Coordinates of C-alpha atoms in Angstrom, one line a residue:
X1 CA -1.9 -24.1 3.5
X2 CA -4.5 -21.8 4.7
X3 CA -4.5 -23.7 8.1
X4 CA -1.3 -22.3 8.6
X5 CA -2.1 -19.2 8.8
X6 CA -3.4 -18.2 12.1
X7 CA -2.4 -14.4 11.5
X8 CA -5.1 -13.8 9.5
X9 CA -8.3 -13.9 12.1
X10 CA -6.0 -12.4 14.7
X11 CA -5.6 -9.3 11.8
X12 CA -9.2 -9.1 10.9
X13 CA -10.3 -9.2 14.9
X14 CA -8.5 -6.3 16.0
X15 CA -9.8 -4.2 13.2
X16 CA -13.0 -5.8 12.9
X17 CA -14.8 -2.7 15.6
X18 CA -12.5 0.3 14.3
X19 CA -14.2 3.3 13.0
X20 CA -12.5 4.1 9.6
X21 CA -10.3 7.2 9.9
X22 CA -10.6 9.3 6.4
X23 CA -8.2 12.1 6.4
X24 CA -7.4 14.0 3.0
X25 CA -3.4 14.6 2.3
X26 CA -3.2 16.6 -0.8
X27 CA 0.7 15.8 -1.6
X28 CA 2.6 12.0 -1.8
X29 CA 6.4 11.6 -2.1
X30 CA 6.4 10.1 -5.4
X31 CA 4.1 11.8 -7.8
X32 CA 4.4 9.9 -11.1
X33 CA 3.7 10.7 -14.7
X34 CA 7.1 12.3 -15.6
X35 CA 8.7 9.3 -17.0
X36 CA 11.4 8.9 -13.9
X37 CA 9.6 5.9 -12.7
X38 CA 10.2 1.9 -13.0
X39 CA 7.9 1.5 -16.1
X40 CA 8.8 5.3 -17.5
X41 CA 5.3 6.5 -19.0
X42 CA 5.3 9.9 -20.2
X43 CA 4.0 12.8 -19.3
X44 CA 1.9 13.2 -22.4
X45 CA -0.4 10.0 -21.6
X46 CA -3.7 10.8 -20.5
X47 CA -4.0 9.0 -16.8
X48 CA -6.3 6.2 -16.4
X49 CA -9.8 6.8 -14.5
X50 CA -9.6 2.9 -12.2
X51 CA -7.5 0.1 -12.4
X52 CA -9.4 -3.0 -13.1
X53 CA -8.1 -6.2 -11.5
X54 CA -5.2 -7.7 -12.3
X55 CA -5.1 -11.3 -12.3
X56 CA -4.7 -12.4 -8.5
X57 CA -1.2 -13.2 -7.2
X58 CA -0.8 -17.4 -6.8
X59 CA -0.6 -18.8 -3.4
X60 CA 2.1 -20.6 -2.3
X61 CA 1.7 -24.2 -1.6
X62 CA 3.5 -24.2 1.7
X63 CA 4.3 -21.1 3.3
X64 CA 7.6 -19.9 3.0
X65 CA 8.2 -17.5 6.1
X66 CA 6.1 -16.0 8.5
X67 CA 3.4 -13.3 7.6
X68 CA 2.1 -12.5 4.5
X69 CA 5.5 -12.3 2.7
X70 CA 5.7 -16.4 3.3
X71 CA 1.8 -16.5 1.4
X72 CA 3.2 -15.8 -2.0
X73 CA 4.5 -18.5 -4.6
X74 CA 8.1 -17.8 -4.9
X75 CA 8.4 -18.3 -8.9
X76 CA 5.6 -15.8 -9.6
X77 CA 6.9 -13.7 -7.1
X78 CA 10.2 -13.9 -9.1
X79 CA 8.6 -13.9 -12.6
X80 CA 6.4 -11.0 -11.4
X81 CA 9.1 -8.5 -9.9
X82 CA 11.2 -9.1 -13.0
X83 CA 8.4 -8.1 -15.2
X84 CA 7.4 -5.3 -13.4
X85 CA 10.4 -3.8 -11.9
X86 CA 8.9 -3.6 -8.3
X87 CA 11.5 -4.6 -5.6
X88 CA 10.7 -8.6 -4.8
X89 CA 10.4 -7.8 -1.0
X90 CA 7.9 -4.9 -1.7
X91 CA 6.0 -7.1 -4.1
X92 CA 5.9 -10.0 -1.9
X93 CA 3.8 -7.7 0.1
X94 CA 1.4 -6.1 -2.0
X95 CA 0.7 -10.0 -3.1
X96 CA 0.5 -11.3 0.2
X97 CA -1.8 -8.6 1.2
X98 CA -3.9 -9.2 -1.6
X99 CA -4.1 -13.0 -1.2
X100 CA -5.0 -12.4 2.6
X101 CA -7.7 -10.5 1.8
X102 CA -9.2 -12.7 -1.1
X103 CA -9.7 -15.1 2.2
X104 CA -11.2 -13.0 5.0
X105 CA -12.7 -10.6 2.5
X106 CA -13.4 -12.0 -1.1
X107 CA -15.9 -9.4 -1.9
X108 CA -13.1 -6.5 -1.9
X109 CA -11.8 -7.5 -4.6
X110 CA -8.7 -5.5 -3.9
X111 CA -5.7 -6.7 -6.6
X112 CA -2.4 -6.3 -5.5
X113 CA -1.6 -4.1 -8.5
X114 CA -3.8 -1.3 -7.0
X115 CA -1.7 -1.9 -3.5
X116 CA 1.6 -1.6 -5.8
X117 CA 0.1 1.6 -7.4
X118 CA -0.5 3.5 -4.2
X119 CA 3.0 2.1 -2.8
X120 CA 4.7 3.5 -6.2
X121 CA 2.9 6.3 -6.0
X122 CA 3.7 7.0 -2.3
X123 CA 7.5 6.2 -1.7
X124 CA 8.4 4.6 -5.0
X125 CA 8.1 1.2 -3.1
X126 CA 9.8 2.4 0.0
X127 CA 13.1 3.6 -2.2
X128 CA 12.2 7.5 -1.8
X129 CA 14.6 9.3 -1.2
X130 CA 18.0 7.5 0.5
X131 CA 15.6 4.5 1.5
X132 CA 15.6 1.3 1.1
X133 CA 13.7 -2.1 2.3
X134 CA 15.7 -4.7 4.6
X135 CA 15.7 -8.2 4.4
X136 CA 12.8 -8.0 7.0
X137 CA 10.9 -5.4 4.5
X138 CA 11.8 -2.0 7.2
X139 CA 12.2 1.2 5.3
X140 CA 16.3 2.4 6.5
X141 CA 16.2 5.0 7.4
X142 CA 13.2 5.6 7.8
X143 CA 10.6 7.5 5.6
X144 CA 8.5 10.5 7.1
X145 CA 6.1 12.9 4.7
X146 CA 5.9 16.4 4.9
X147 CA 4.9 18.1 8.2
X148 CA 0.8 19.0 7.8
X149 CA 1.1 22.3 9.1
X150 CA -1.3 23.8 6.8
X151 CA 1.3 25.5 4.2
X152 CA 0.3 24.4 1.3
X153 CA -1.1 21.0 2.8
X154 CA -3.3 20.0 4.8
X155 CA -3.5 20.6 8.6
X156 CA -3.5 18.1 11.2
X157 CA -2.2 18.6 14.5
X158 CA 0.7 16.9 16.2
X159 CA -1.6 14.0 17.7
X160 CA 1.5 11.6 18.7
X161 CA 3.8 14.0 20.6
X162 CA 6.0 12.9 17.7
X163 CA 6.2 8.9 18.7
X164 CA 5.7 8.1 15.5
X165 CA 6.4 10.4 12.8
X166 CA 9.5 12.1 15.1
X167 CA 7.8 15.8 14.8
X168 CA 5.8 16.6 17.9
X169 CA 4.6 20.4 16.3
X170 CA 2.5 18.8 13.4
X171 CA 1.8 15.5 12.3
X172 CA 3.8 13.5 9.0
X173 CA 2.9 10.7 7.1
X174 CA 5.1 7.6 7.7
X175 CA 6.8 4.3 6.0
X176 CA 5.8 2.8 2.5
X177 CA 2.6 3.4 2.5
X178 CA 2.5 6.8 4.0
X179 CA 0.0 6.4 7.1
X180 CA -0.6 9.7 9.0
X181 CA -0.4 8.7 13.2
X182 CA -3.8 8.8 13.4
X183 CA -4.5 6.1 11.0
X184 CA -1.6 4.0 11.7
X185 CA -3.1 4.1 15.3
X186 CA -6.3 3.1 14.4
X187 CA -5.3 -0.1 11.6
X188 CA -1.8 -0.7 13.0
X189 CA -0.9 -4.4 12.1
X190 CA 1.5 -6.9 12.3
X191 CA 1.9 -7.7 8.9
X192 CA 5.3 -9.5 9.0
X193 CA 4.4 -11.9 11.9
X194 CA 7.2 -11.1 13.9
X195 CA 5.9 -9.5 16.9
X196 CA 6.3 -6.2 16.3
X197 CA 3.7 -3.5 14.6
X198 CA 5.6 -0.7 12.7
X199 CA 4.3 1.7 9.7
X200 CA 7.9 1.4 8.2
X201 CA 7.9 -1.8 7.5
X202 CA 6.5 -3.1 3.9
X203 CA 4.3 -6.0 5.4
X204 CA 2.5 -4.1 8.1
X205 CA 1.9 -1.0 6.7
X206 CA 0.7 -2.9 3.2
X207 CA -1.6 -4.9 5.3
X208 CA -2.8 -1.7 7.2
X209 CA -3.6 -0.3 4.1
X210 CA -5.3 -3.3 2.7
X211 CA -7.9 -3.5 5.7
X212 CA -8.3 0.3 5.8
X213 CA -9.1 0.5 1.8
X214 CA -11.2 -2.7 2.3
X215 CA -13.2 -1.2 4.8
X216 CA -13.7 2.1 2.4
X217 CA -15.3 -0.1 0.0
X218 CA -16.2 -3.3 -0.8
X219 CA -15.8 -3.1 -5.1
X220 CA -13.0 -2.7 -6.2
X221 CA -13.8 -4.8 -9.0
X222 CA -16.1 -1.4 -10.5
X223 CA -15.1 1.6 -11.2
X224 CA -17.1 3.5 -8.7
X225 CA -15.7 1.1 -6.0
X226 CA -12.4 1.1 -6.8
X227 CA -12.0 5.4 -7.1
X228 CA -14.1 5.5 -3.7
X229 CA -11.6 3.2 -1.8
X230 CA -8.6 5.2 -3.9
X231 CA -10.1 8.3 -2.6
X232 CA -10.1 7.7 0.9
X233 CA -6.9 7.2 0.9
X234 CA -5.7 10.4 -0.9
X235 CA -8.1 12.6 -2.5
X236 CA -6.6 14.5 -5.8
X237 CA -7.5 13.3 -9.1
X238 CA -4.2 13.4 -9.8
X239 CA -3.4 11.0 -7.1
X240 CA -6.4 8.8 -8.1
X241 CA -5.1 8.7 -12.2
X242 CA -1.2 8.1 -11.0
X243 CA -2.1 5.3 -8.7
X244 CA -4.8 3.8 -11.5
X245 CA -1.8 4.2 -14.5
X246 CA 1.0 2.3 -12.2
X247 CA -1.8 -0.3 -11.4
X248 CA -2.7 -0.8 -15.4
X249 CA 0.8 -0.7 -16.2
X250 CA 1.9 -3.7 -13.6
X251 CA -1.3 -6.0 -14.1
X252 CA -0.4 -5.7 -17.9
X253 CA 3.3 -6.6 -17.2
X254 CA 2.4 -9.7 -15.0
X255 CA 0.7 -11.3 -18.0

């Protein structure tokens, strides 16, 4: 099956020479820990400091479609979506990206559950507000974070003329994984295999995040490596704990 994945080499080549862009954003769209998430963990529970690796996803014996979603075994996908509560379309992206990275960068150790924890925290798996993922995995309507104008949040002046985030005054994080325009310009990728690079698409956004994270740290199977990597995505300790809580719950549910 791996011989049928020419997308991998192209994706890695596209990002190999790009410097890591680390920007601290102190807000995120879907903070958890209030009992309202799909797993409903209550406020009183202490947040874990990190998320050990989940059991790896099962790779499809034959690809079921283009891009990263097509490399995931359909039975594993259906069963794991049911036990974790993660929408199947989003889970396919998390698992597919983890499979890709296990092939090309096995030392990274980035887990599908950690990617899912980020997706849950950032946008409730593309369901923030009135949005949902369509059959192609694109958030509809698009997801846009708050203006990063320095008013209680990080100050990130407009860098794209509003082309990516629709705001010509200040940058906003966009899409299911909440990439800021600066980061997307450096890590843009076609994870869906449709010839389009779109931060609002779950496949593109998750694979870009996985590439970014595996450049930030190459030891997600250790607490120090996990924390360093997730901190490169968003600094607050509550953010790390929230992502970890989701990742641990998803990994346990999948077992």
